[in-house]
XYZ file of C-alpha atoms in Angstrom:
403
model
C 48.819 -49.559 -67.272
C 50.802 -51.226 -69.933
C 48.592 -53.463 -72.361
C 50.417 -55.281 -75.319
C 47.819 -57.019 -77.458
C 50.296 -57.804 -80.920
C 54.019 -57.922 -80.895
C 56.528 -58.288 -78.403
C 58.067 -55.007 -76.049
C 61.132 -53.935 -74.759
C 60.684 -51.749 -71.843
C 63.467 -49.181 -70.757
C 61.412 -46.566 -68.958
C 59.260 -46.597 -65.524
C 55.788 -48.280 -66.188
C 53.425 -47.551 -62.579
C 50.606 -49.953 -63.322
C 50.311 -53.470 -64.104
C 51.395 -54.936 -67.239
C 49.301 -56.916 -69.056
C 49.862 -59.363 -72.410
C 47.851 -60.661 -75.082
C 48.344 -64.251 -76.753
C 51.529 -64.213 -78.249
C 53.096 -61.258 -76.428
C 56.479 -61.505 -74.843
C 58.642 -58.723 -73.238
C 61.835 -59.254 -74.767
C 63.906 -57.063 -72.619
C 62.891 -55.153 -69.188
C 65.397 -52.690 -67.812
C 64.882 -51.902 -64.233
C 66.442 -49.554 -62.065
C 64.933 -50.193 -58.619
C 63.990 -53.021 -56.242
C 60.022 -51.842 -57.254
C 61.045 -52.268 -60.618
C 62.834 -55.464 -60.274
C 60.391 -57.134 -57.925
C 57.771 -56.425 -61.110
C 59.989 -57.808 -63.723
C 60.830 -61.049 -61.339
C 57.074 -61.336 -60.806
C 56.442 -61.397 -64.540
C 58.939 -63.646 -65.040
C 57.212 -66.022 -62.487
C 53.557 -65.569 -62.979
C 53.698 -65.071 -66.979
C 56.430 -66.575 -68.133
C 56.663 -63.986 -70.790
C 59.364 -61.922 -69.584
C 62.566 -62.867 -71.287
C 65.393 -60.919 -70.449
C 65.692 -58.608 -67.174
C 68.566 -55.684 -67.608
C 69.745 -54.365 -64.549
C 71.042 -50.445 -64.947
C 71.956 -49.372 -61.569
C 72.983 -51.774 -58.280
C 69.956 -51.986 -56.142
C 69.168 -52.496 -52.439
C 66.220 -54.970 -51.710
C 66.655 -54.325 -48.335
C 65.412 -57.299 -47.678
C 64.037 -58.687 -43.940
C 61.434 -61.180 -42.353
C 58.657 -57.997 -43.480
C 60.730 -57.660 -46.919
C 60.937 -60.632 -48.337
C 62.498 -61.174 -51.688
C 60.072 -63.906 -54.021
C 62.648 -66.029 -55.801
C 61.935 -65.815 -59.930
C 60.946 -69.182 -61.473
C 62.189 -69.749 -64.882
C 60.693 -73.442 -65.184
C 59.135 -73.982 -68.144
C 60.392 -71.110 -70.002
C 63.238 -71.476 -72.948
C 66.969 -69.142 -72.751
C 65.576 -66.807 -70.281
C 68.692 -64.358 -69.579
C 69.543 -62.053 -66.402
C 72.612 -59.014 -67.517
C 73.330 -57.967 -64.082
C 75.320 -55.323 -66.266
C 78.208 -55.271 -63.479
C 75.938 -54.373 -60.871
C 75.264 -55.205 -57.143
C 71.635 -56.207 -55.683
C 72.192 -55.856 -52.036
C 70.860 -57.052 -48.869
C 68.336 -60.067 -50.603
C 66.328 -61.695 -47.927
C 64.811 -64.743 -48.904
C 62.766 -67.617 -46.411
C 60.881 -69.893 -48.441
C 60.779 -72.644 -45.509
C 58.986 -70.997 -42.351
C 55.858 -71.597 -41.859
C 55.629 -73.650 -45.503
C 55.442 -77.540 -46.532
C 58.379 -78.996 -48.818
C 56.231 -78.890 -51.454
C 55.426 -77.382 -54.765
C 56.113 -73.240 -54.839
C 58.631 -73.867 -51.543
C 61.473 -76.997 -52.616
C 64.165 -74.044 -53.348
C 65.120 -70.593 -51.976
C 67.650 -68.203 -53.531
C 67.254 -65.078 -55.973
C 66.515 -67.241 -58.285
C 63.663 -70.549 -57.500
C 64.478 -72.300 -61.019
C 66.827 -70.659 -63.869
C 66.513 -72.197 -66.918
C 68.785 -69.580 -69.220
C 71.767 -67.125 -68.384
C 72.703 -65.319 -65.789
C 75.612 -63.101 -65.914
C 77.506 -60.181 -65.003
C 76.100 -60.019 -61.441
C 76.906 -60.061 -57.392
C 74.743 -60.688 -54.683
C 76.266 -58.979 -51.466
C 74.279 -59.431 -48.688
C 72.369 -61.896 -48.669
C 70.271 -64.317 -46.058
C 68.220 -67.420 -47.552
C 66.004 -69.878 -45.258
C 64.888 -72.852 -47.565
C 64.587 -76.505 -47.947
C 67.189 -76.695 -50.854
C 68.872 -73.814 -52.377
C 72.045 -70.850 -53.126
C 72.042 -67.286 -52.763
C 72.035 -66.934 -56.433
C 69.874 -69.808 -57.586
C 68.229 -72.964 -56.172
C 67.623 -74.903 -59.027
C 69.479 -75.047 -61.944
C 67.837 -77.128 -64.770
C 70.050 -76.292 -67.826
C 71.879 -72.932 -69.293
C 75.450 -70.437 -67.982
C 76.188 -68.828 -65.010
C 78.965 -66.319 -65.904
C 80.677 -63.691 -63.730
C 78.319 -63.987 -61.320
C 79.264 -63.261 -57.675
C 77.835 -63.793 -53.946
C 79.436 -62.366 -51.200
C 78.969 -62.181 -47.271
C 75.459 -64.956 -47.315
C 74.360 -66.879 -44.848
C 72.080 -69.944 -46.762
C 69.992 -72.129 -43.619
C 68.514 -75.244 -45.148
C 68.692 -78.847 -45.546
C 70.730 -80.783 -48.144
C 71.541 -79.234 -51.914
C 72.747 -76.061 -50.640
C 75.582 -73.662 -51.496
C 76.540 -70.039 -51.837
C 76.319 -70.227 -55.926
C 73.648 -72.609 -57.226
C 71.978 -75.099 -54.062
C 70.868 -77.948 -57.082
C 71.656 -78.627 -60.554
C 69.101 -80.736 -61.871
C 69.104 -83.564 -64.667
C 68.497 -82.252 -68.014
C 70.170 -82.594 -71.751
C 71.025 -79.217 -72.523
C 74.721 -77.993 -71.559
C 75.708 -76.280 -67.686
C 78.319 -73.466 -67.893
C 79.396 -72.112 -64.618
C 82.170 -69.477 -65.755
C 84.743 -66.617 -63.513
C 81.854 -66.345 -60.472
C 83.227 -66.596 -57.141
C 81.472 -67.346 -53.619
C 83.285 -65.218 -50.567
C 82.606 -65.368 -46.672
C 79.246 -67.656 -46.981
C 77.873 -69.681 -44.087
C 75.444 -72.695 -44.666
C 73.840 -73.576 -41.836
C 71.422 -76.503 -40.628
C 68.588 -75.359 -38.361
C 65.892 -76.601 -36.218
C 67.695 -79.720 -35.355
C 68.603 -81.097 -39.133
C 71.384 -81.656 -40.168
C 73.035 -79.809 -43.678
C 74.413 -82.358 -46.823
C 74.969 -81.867 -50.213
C 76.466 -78.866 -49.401
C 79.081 -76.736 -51.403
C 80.728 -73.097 -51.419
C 79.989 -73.206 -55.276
C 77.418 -75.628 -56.283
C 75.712 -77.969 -53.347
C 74.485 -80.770 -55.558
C 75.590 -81.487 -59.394
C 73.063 -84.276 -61.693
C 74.908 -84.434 -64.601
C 72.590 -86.593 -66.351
C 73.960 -87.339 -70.252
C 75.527 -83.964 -71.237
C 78.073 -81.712 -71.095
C 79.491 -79.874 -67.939
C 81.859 -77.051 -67.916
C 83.265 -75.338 -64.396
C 86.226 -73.286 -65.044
C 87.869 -70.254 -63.564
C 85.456 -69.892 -60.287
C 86.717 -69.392 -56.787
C 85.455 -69.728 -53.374
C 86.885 -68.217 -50.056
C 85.430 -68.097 -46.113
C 83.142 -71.275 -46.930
C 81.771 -72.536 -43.533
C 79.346 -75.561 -42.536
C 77.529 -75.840 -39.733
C 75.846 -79.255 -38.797
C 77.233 -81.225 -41.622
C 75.561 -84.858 -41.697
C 77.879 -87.375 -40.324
C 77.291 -91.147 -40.439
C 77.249 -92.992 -37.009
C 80.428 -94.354 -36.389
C 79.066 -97.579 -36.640
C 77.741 -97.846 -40.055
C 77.786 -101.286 -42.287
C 79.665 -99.046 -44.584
C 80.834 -95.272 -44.032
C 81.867 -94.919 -47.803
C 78.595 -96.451 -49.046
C 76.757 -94.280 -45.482
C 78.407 -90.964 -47.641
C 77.353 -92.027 -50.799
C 75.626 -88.538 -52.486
C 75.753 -87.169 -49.511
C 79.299 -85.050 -49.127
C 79.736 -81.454 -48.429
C 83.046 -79.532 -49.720
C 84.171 -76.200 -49.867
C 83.452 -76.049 -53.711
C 80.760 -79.172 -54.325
C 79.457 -81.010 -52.193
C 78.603 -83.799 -54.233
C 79.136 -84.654 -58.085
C 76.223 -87.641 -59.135
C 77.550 -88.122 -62.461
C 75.656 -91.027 -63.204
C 73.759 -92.144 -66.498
C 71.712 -95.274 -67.965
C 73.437 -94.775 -71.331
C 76.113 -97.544 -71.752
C 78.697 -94.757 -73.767
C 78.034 -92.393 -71.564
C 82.066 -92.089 -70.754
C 82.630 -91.593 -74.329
C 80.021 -89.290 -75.067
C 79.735 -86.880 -72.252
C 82.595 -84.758 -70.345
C 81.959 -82.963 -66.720
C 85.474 -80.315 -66.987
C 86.916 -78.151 -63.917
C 89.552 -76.453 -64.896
C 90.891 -73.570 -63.334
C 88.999 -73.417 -60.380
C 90.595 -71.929 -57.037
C 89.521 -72.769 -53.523
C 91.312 -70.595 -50.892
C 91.081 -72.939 -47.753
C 89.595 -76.698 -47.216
C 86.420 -76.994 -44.572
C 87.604 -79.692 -41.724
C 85.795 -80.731 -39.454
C 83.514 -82.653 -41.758
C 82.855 -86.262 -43.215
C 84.935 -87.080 -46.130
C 85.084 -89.801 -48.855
C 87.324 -91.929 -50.719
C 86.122 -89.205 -53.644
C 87.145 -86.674 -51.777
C 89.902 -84.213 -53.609
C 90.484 -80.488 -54.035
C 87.080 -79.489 -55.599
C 84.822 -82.619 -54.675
C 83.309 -84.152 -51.788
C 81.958 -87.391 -53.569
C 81.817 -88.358 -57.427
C 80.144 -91.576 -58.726
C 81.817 -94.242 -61.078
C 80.127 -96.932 -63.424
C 77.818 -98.882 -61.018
C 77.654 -96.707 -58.056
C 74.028 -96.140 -57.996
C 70.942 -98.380 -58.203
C 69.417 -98.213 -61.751
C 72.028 -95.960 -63.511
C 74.994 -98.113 -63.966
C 76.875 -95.909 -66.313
C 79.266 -92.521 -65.835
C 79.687 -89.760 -68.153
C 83.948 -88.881 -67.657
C 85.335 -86.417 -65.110
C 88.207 -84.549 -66.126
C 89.749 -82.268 -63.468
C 92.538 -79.420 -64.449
C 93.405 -82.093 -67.540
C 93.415 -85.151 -65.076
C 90.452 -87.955 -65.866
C 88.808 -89.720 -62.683
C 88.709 -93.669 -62.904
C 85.576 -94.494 -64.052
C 85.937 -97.860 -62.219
C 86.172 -96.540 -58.773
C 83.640 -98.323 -57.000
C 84.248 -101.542 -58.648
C 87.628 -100.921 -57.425
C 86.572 -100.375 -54.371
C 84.571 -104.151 -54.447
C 87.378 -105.752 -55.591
C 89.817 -104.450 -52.771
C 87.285 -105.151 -49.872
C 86.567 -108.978 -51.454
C 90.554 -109.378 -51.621
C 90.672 -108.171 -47.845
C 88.645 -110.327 -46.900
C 86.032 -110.644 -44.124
C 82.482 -109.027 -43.972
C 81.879 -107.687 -47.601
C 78.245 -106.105 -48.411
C 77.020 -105.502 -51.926
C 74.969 -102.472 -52.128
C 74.022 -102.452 -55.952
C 74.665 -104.504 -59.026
C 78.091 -104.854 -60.373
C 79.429 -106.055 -63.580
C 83.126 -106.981 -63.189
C 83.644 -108.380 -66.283
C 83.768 -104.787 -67.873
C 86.523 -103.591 -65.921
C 89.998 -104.692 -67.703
C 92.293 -103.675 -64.678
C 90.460 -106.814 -62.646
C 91.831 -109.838 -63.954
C 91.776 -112.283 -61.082
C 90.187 -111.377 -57.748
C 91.984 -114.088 -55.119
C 90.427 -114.361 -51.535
C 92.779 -115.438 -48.964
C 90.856 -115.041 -45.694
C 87.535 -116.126 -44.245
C 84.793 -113.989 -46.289
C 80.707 -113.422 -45.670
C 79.763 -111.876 -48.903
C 75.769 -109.936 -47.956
C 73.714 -109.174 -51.248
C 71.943 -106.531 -50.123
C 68.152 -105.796 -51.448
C 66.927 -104.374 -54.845
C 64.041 -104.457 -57.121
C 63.330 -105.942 -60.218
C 61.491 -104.643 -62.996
C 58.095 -105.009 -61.323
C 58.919 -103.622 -58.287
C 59.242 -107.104 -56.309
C 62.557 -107.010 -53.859
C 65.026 -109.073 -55.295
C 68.790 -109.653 -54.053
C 71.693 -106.936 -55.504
C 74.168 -108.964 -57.847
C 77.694 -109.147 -59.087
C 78.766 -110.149 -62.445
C 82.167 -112.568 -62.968
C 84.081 -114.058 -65.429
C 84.965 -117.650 -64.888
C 87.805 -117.839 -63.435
C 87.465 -113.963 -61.968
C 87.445 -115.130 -58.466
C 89.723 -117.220 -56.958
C 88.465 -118.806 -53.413
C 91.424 -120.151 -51.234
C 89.882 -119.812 -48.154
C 85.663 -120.121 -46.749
C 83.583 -117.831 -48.145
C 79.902 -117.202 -47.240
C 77.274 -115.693 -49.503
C 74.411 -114.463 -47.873
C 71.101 -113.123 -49.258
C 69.808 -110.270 -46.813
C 66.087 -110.526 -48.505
C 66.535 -114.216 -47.295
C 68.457 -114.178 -44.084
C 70.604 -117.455 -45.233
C 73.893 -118.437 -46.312
């Protein structure tokens, strides 16, 4: 038995009993050399909270199966916690943090890794099966800190939505994300028991940028493969609005860059740069966001109650921040059935001068909530003069059913 009751430890040799710590007490480094040794260390980390840096020395076999079942660390709560893989491998990591459990507290993520809040580095995961309502081989929830030459390889992730081989769900927060040279290779994420999979990515499933910084450079992914990828029905009001937050991609599934800070453009910057994916999935839904390394990305007023975007800038190359009003301004120039999902401000765009409608129009205002909860119509902002009617147009209230 170890007992620490002043001070803080580093441990670096074999301890058989439990370890126990006073007020006060932190481990400040715990080498381990084997899966009893790391399963102590992660258990620390989860229960204590006073474990803050786990040194791997030697690649390790979990050996992991439905009777050897890996418990994913939680960070959550704790402040730079850091994993140094050192370079080596932790093989064969079983994790199932969905049979027989509720989505609920203890059980939203699966992955080596339940919530990281800190640094990981210098580590590959080869082997690996996860079973989970949201998560990545490596981590499930990502609140704030730097992945760095970290590796999965040959995983198999079954869940729902916010899944990917890397990190299943980065999660608002202020404080930077760094995800640095790690690769994903030959990883399946598959939907099971009749779900179907979104937010799904061979990197990152799910990105909240939230007002900070972002930095993705140098990663690759390879062998990424879906299986029962949500699809809209054919029918939808509107499949781009249907796919909204929703996309899987070979690298990430879906960017929600979104903010309630006005400057958020001017103060915050998501960069990819560098990034490699070997081959495209098909076979699955796509956006108009769709590119190389995204499946959908938001622009200013894309989402109910966070009208703002911090800037994308991809391999140099800044996304239109404007996008969806874009999109608006096209469909009410088309003409026809037009449906307003959210509040828009045109007036803030400088590339709309004059919207003209030519042919018969039915604009919907679809249904939001004011400030007391109370369902109120969706809205759209115009200068005088902004829209120029040559033809019928309709405006229709869906919370009222009339023109």
């Amino acid at each position: 038995v170890l007992s620490i009751q002043q001070g803080n430890v580093e441990i670096y040799g074999k301890v058989t009993g439990n370890i126990t710590l006073a007020e006060g007490c932190y481990i400040t480094a715990y080498a381990v050399s084997t899966a009893e040794e790391l399963k102590k260390a992660g258990a620390l980390v989860t229960s204590t909270k006073k474990c803050k840096k786990i040194i791997l020395k030697n690649d390790i076999d979990l050996n992991g199966s439905k009777n050897s079942k890996w418990t994913p660390m939680d960070t959550e709560g704790m402040k730079d916690f850091v994993f140094d893989g050192g370079e080596h491998e932790i093989t064969n990591l079983y994790v199932d943090n969905y049979t027989g459990q509720s989505n609920d507290k203890g059980y939203y993520y699966g992955g080596f890794f339940y919530v990281l809040n800190g640094t990981v580095k210098d580590l590959t995961i080869n082997k690996a099966t996860v079973t989970c309502f949201r998560g990545g081989a490596l981590v499930g929830r990502m609140d704030y800190g730097t992945v760095e030459n970290c590796h999965v390889k040959y995983a198999t992730v079954n869940s729902e939505q916010k899944v990917a081989g890397l990190v299943g769900f980065i999660n608002f927060n202020s404080n930077p994300i760094v995800i640095r040279n790690c690769s994903v290779a030959t990883c399946a994420m598959k939907a099971f028991q009749g779900n179907d999979i979104s937010q799904a990515g061979g990197l990152i499933g799910y990105l909240q940028t939230g007002d900070r910084n972002v930095t993705i450079e140098g990663n690759s992914v390879s062998g990424i493969s879906f299986t029962g990828v949500y699809t809209p029905a054919q029918d939808v009001e509107d499949m781009v609005h249907a796919l909204e937050q929703s996309c899987s991609h070979a690298f990430i599934g879906t960017v929600a860059n979104f903010s309630k800070t006005e400057d958020a453009y001017n103060q915050y910057t998501i960069t990819l740069s560098n990034n490699k994916v070997d081959q495209q999935v098909t076979g699955i839904p796509v956006s108009d966001r769709t590119d190389d390394y995204m499946g959908w990305w938001a622009g200013d007023y894309n989402t109910g109650g966070y009208p703002y975007t911090p800037k994308i800038v991809v391999d140099g190359v800044t996304k239109d921040r404007w996008v969806e009003v874009k999109r608006l301004m096209k469909q009410l120039r088309d003409g026809g059935d037009v449906i307003v999902w959210r509040n828009y401000d045109l007036t803030k765009c400088a590339d709309i001068q004059q919207i003209t409608i030519s042919e018969e129009s039915t604009i919907t205002l679809k249904i939001g909530k004011d400030s007391k909860e109370n369902p109120v119509p969706f809205t759209m902002v115009l200068a005088d003069g902004q829209l120029n009617n040559n033809s019928i147009l309709t405006l229709r209230s869906s919370i009222y059913n009339e023109a």
